[in-house]
Amino acid sequence: MKIKRIRTGIATAAALMAVSTGANAAVYDYAKVISSTPVVRYVTVRTPVRECWQETEYYTRYEGRRGSPGTTLAGAVIGGVIGHQFGSGRGNDAATIAGTMIGAAIGHGPVRRVDYARPVERCETRFRNHQEQRIDGYDVIYRYRGQKYATRMPYDPGKKIKVRVDIRPAG
């Protein structure tokens, strides 16, 4: 008698559930997952890489003093007098002119060229490409009530999968 009451209660609950859920409502159950295979896609990823190196930079600087017009003139006069001492005849005129030019250059001031070198760091950004795997989803095969089904899911479902069961009258 007790068993009969339990069976009647289960049957009544099932009938009420079927009536209360309506014709379009869904019932959910669980199915066993047979396999879950990741769907892999390869993508090219572009990564910026900063590369730096040392270079030697060369430059020139001129050092020394620049004379005033007075020192240039004094140098020319002294150079002309010294040059005049070395020449005779027409060579005397050439030696005087050469002495004047050299004396003017010395009076103007010595200038010397100095070459420098210094290390400089140069940098540039380049891009490197590499391949990466991306998982687009999972191809899942599952068994529900003896039948095998397949679907693609965005995640790995694990050992069992929740399925929606539509109950409709045949007809």
mmCIF file of C-alpha atoms in Angstrom:
data_model
loop_
_atom_site.group_PDB
_atom_site.id
_atom_site.type_symbol
_atom_site.label_atom_id
_atom_site.label_comp_id
_atom_site.label_asym_id
_atom_site.label_seq_id
_atom_site.Cartn_x
_atom_site.Cartn_y
_atom_site.Cartn_z
ATOM 1 C CA MET A 1 0.000 0.000 0.000
ATOM 2 C CA LYS A 2 2.789 2.336 0.845
ATOM 3 C CA ILE A 3 4.471 1.567 -2.480
ATOM 4 C CA LYS A 4 1.231 2.229 -4.343
ATOM 5 C CA ARG A 5 0.942 5.678 -2.734
ATOM 6 C CA ILE A 6 4.514 6.601 -3.718
ATOM 7 C CA ARG A 7 3.925 5.513 -7.325
ATOM 8 C CA THR A 8 0.695 7.469 -7.469
ATOM 9 C CA GLY A 9 2.475 10.527 -6.035
ATOM 10 C CA ILE A 10 5.234 10.319 -8.634
ATOM 11 C CA ALA A 11 2.753 9.910 -11.460
ATOM 12 C CA THR A 12 0.703 12.863 -10.205
ATOM 13 C CA ALA A 13 3.820 15.039 -9.884
ATOM 14 C CA ALA A 14 4.925 14.125 -13.391
ATOM 15 C CA ALA A 15 1.499 14.933 -14.804
ATOM 16 C CA LEU A 16 1.369 18.248 -12.974
ATOM 17 C CA MET A 17 4.853 19.085 -14.187
ATOM 18 C CA ALA A 18 3.936 18.311 -17.783
ATOM 19 C CA VAL A 19 0.776 20.411 -17.573
ATOM 20 C CA SER A 20 2.394 23.309 -15.703
ATOM 21 C CA THR A 21 5.412 23.603 -18.002
ATOM 22 C CA GLY A 22 3.235 23.949 -21.077
ATOM 23 C CA ALA A 23 3.803 22.727 -24.591
ATOM 24 C CA ASN A 24 6.776 25.021 -25.395
ATOM 25 C CA ALA A 25 8.670 24.766 -22.111
ATOM 26 C CA ALA A 26 11.881 22.798 -22.060
ATOM 27 C CA VAL A 27 13.080 20.117 -19.708
ATOM 28 C CA TYR A 28 16.796 19.728 -18.997
ATOM 29 C CA ASP A 29 18.803 16.573 -18.452
ATOM 30 C CA TYR A 30 22.470 15.540 -18.542
ATOM 31 C CA ALA A 31 24.264 13.498 -21.202
ATOM 32 C CA LYS A 32 27.640 11.758 -20.971
ATOM 33 C CA VAL A 33 30.469 13.395 -22.955
ATOM 34 C CA ILE A 34 32.333 10.857 -25.087
ATOM 35 C CA SER A 35 34.958 13.237 -26.477
ATOM 36 C CA SER A 36 35.821 16.914 -26.464
ATOM 37 C CA THR A 37 38.353 18.071 -29.080
ATOM 38 C CA PRO A 38 39.678 21.636 -29.185
ATOM 39 C CA VAL A 39 39.205 23.492 -32.481
ATOM 40 C CA VAL A 40 42.548 25.238 -33.041
ATOM 41 C CA ARG A 41 43.181 28.257 -35.249
ATOM 42 C CA TYR A 42 46.623 29.721 -35.962
ATOM 43 C CA VAL A 43 47.000 33.501 -35.889
ATOM 44 C CA THR A 44 49.935 35.766 -36.643
ATOM 45 C CA VAL A 45 50.770 38.058 -33.738
ATOM 46 C CA ARG A 46 52.827 41.208 -34.367
ATOM 47 C CA THR A 47 54.922 42.274 -31.369
ATOM 48 C CA PRO A 48 56.927 45.527 -31.139
ATOM 49 C CA VAL A 49 60.563 45.022 -30.135
ATOM 50 C CA ARG A 50 62.852 47.933 -29.234
ATOM 51 C CA GLU A 51 66.402 47.370 -30.443
ATOM 52 C CA CYS A 52 69.286 49.591 -29.305
ATOM 53 C CA TRP A 53 72.945 49.663 -30.298
ATOM 54 C CA GLN A 54 76.059 51.798 -29.819
ATOM 55 C CA GLU A 55 77.535 53.855 -32.646
ATOM 56 C CA THR A 56 80.551 56.141 -32.717
ATOM 57 C CA GLU A 57 79.680 59.676 -33.763
ATOM 58 C CA TYR A 58 82.463 61.824 -35.230
ATOM 59 C CA TYR A 59 82.546 65.605 -35.273
ATOM 60 C CA THR A 60 85.123 68.358 -35.792
ATOM 61 C CA ARG A 61 85.737 71.458 -33.737
ATOM 62 C CA TYR A 62 88.123 74.282 -34.410
ATOM 63 C CA GLU A 63 89.980 75.545 -31.360
ATOM 64 C CA GLY A 64 92.175 78.564 -30.841
ATOM 65 C CA ARG A 65 91.899 82.308 -30.588
ATOM 66 C CA ARG A 66 91.041 84.735 -33.302
ATOM 67 C CA GLY A 67 93.200 87.822 -33.354
ATOM 68 C CA SER A 68 92.081 91.435 -33.656
ATOM 69 C CA PRO A 69 92.787 93.530 -36.784
ATOM 70 C CA GLY A 70 95.715 95.129 -34.933
ATOM 71 C CA THR A 71 97.454 91.808 -34.238
ATOM 72 C CA THR A 72 96.872 90.701 -37.831
ATOM 73 C CA LEU A 73 98.465 93.948 -39.125
ATOM 74 C CA ALA A 74 101.407 93.680 -36.722
ATOM 75 C CA GLY A 75 102.006 90.074 -37.801
ATOM 76 C CA ALA A 76 101.947 91.128 -41.469
ATOM 77 C CA VAL A 77 104.508 93.918 -40.879
ATOM 78 C CA ILE A 78 106.857 91.691 -38.882
ATOM 79 C CA GLY A 79 106.529 88.863 -41.421
ATOM 80 C CA GLY A 80 107.202 91.281 -44.297
ATOM 81 C CA VAL A 81 110.360 92.605 -42.620
ATOM 82 C CA ILE A 82 111.658 89.078 -41.972
ATOM 83 C CA GLY A 83 110.822 87.970 -45.526
ATOM 84 C CA HIS A 84 112.584 91.037 -46.970
ATOM 85 C CA GLN A 85 115.799 89.915 -45.237
ATOM 86 C CA PHE A 86 115.922 86.641 -47.239
ATOM 87 C CA GLY A 87 115.426 87.818 -50.799
ATOM 88 C CA SER A 88 117.503 89.708 -53.339
ATOM 89 C CA GLY A 89 116.328 91.255 -56.614
ATOM 90 C CA ARG A 90 112.975 89.907 -57.796
ATOM 91 C CA GLY A 91 113.168 87.125 -55.185
ATOM 92 C CA ASN A 92 113.201 89.827 -52.552
ATOM 93 C CA ASP A 93 109.660 90.935 -53.523
ATOM 94 C CA ALA A 94 108.384 87.338 -53.429
ATOM 95 C CA ALA A 95 109.992 86.676 -50.037
ATOM 96 C CA THR A 96 108.498 89.925 -48.661
ATOM 97 C CA ILE A 97 104.978 88.968 -49.865
ATOM 98 C CA ALA A 98 105.325 85.435 -48.472
ATOM 99 C CA GLY A 99 106.574 86.779 -45.138
ATOM 100 C CA THR A 100 103.678 89.258 -45.015
ATOM 101 C CA MET A 101 101.117 86.470 -45.625
ATOM 102 C CA ILE A 102 102.633 84.116 -43.062
ATOM 103 C CA GLY A 103 102.979 86.898 -40.490
ATOM 104 C CA ALA A 104 99.338 87.975 -40.993
ATOM 105 C CA ALA A 105 98.143 84.378 -40.494
ATOM 106 C CA ILE A 106 100.190 84.014 -37.320
ATOM 107 C CA GLY A 107 99.017 87.401 -36.035
ATOM 108 C CA HIS A 108 95.398 86.538 -36.741
ATOM 109 C CA GLY A 109 95.680 83.645 -34.339
ATOM 110 C CA PRO A 110 96.412 79.987 -34.443
ATOM 111 C CA VAL A 111 93.393 77.822 -35.146
ATOM 112 C CA ARG A 112 93.631 74.103 -35.000
ATOM 113 C CA ARG A 113 91.220 71.441 -36.055
ATOM 114 C CA VAL A 114 90.292 68.885 -33.405
ATOM 115 C CA ASP A 115 88.398 65.717 -34.337
ATOM 116 C CA TYR A 116 86.304 64.088 -31.638
ATOM 117 C CA ALA A 117 84.539 60.767 -31.390
ATOM 118 C CA ARG A 118 81.931 59.811 -28.815
ATOM 119 C CA PRO A 119 79.649 56.811 -28.317
ATOM 120 C CA VAL A 120 75.970 57.416 -29.041
ATOM 121 C CA GLU A 121 73.091 55.038 -28.362
ATOM 122 C CA ARG A 122 70.671 54.631 -31.262
ATOM 123 C CA CYS A 123 67.310 52.882 -30.857
ATOM 124 C CA GLU A 124 64.548 51.822 -33.184
ATOM 125 C CA THR A 125 61.326 49.868 -32.841
ATOM 126 C CA ARG A 126 60.852 46.911 -35.145
ATOM 127 C CA PHE A 127 58.048 44.406 -35.302
ATOM 128 C CA ARG A 128 58.428 40.652 -35.041
ATOM 129 C CA ASN A 129 55.750 38.239 -36.215
ATOM 130 C CA HIS A 130 55.138 34.853 -34.656
ATOM 131 C CA GLN A 131 52.409 32.229 -34.845
ATOM 132 C CA GLU A 132 50.144 31.432 -31.909
ATOM 133 C CA GLN A 133 47.425 28.850 -31.433
ATOM 134 C CA ARG A 134 43.984 30.079 -30.479
ATOM 135 C CA ILE A 135 41.160 27.773 -29.421
ATOM 136 C CA ASP A 136 37.945 28.697 -31.229
ATOM 137 C CA GLY A 137 35.823 26.167 -29.370
ATOM 138 C CA TYR A 138 35.419 22.445 -28.767
ATOM 139 C CA ASP A 139 33.886 19.761 -30.956
ATOM 140 C CA VAL A 140 31.923 17.675 -28.453
ATOM 141 C CA ILE A 141 30.454 14.209 -29.004
ATOM 142 C CA TYR A 142 28.013 13.068 -26.337
ATOM 143 C CA ARG A 143 25.612 10.209 -25.741
ATOM 144 C CA TYR A 144 22.027 10.717 -24.595
ATOM 145 C CA ARG A 145 19.714 7.731 -24.111
ATOM 146 C CA GLY A 146 21.799 5.478 -26.340
ATOM 147 C CA GLN A 147 22.138 7.962 -29.235
ATOM 148 C CA LYS A 148 25.319 9.857 -30.171
ATOM 149 C CA TYR A 149 25.127 13.584 -30.860
ATOM 150 C CA ALA A 150 27.729 16.189 -31.851
ATOM 151 C CA THR A 151 27.934 19.912 -31.225
ATOM 152 C CA ARG A 152 30.502 22.731 -31.060
ATOM 153 C CA MET A 153 30.769 24.576 -27.754
ATOM 154 C CA PRO A 154 32.765 27.658 -26.729
ATOM 155 C CA TYR A 155 34.217 25.833 -23.694
ATOM 156 C CA ASP A 156 35.252 22.306 -22.675
ATOM 157 C CA PRO A 157 32.127 20.856 -20.990
ATOM 158 C CA GLY A 158 33.884 18.257 -18.848
ATOM 159 C CA LYS A 159 32.437 14.755 -18.228
ATOM 160 C CA LYS A 160 28.779 15.595 -18.751
ATOM 161 C CA ILE A 161 26.797 18.149 -20.682
ATOM 162 C CA LYS A 162 23.444 19.729 -19.895
ATOM 163 C CA VAL A 163 20.950 19.096 -22.704
ATOM 164 C CA ARG A 164 17.504 20.485 -23.309
ATOM 165 C CA VAL A 165 14.833 17.883 -23.988
ATOM 166 C CA ASP A 166 11.762 19.015 -25.894
ATOM 167 C CA ILE A 167 8.708 16.915 -25.178
ATOM 168 C CA ARG A 168 6.033 17.288 -27.830
ATOM 169 C CA PRO A 169 3.176 15.136 -28.865
ATOM 170 C CA ALA A 170 3.863 13.036 -31.936
ATOM 171 C CA GLY A 171 1.381 13.834 -34.491
#
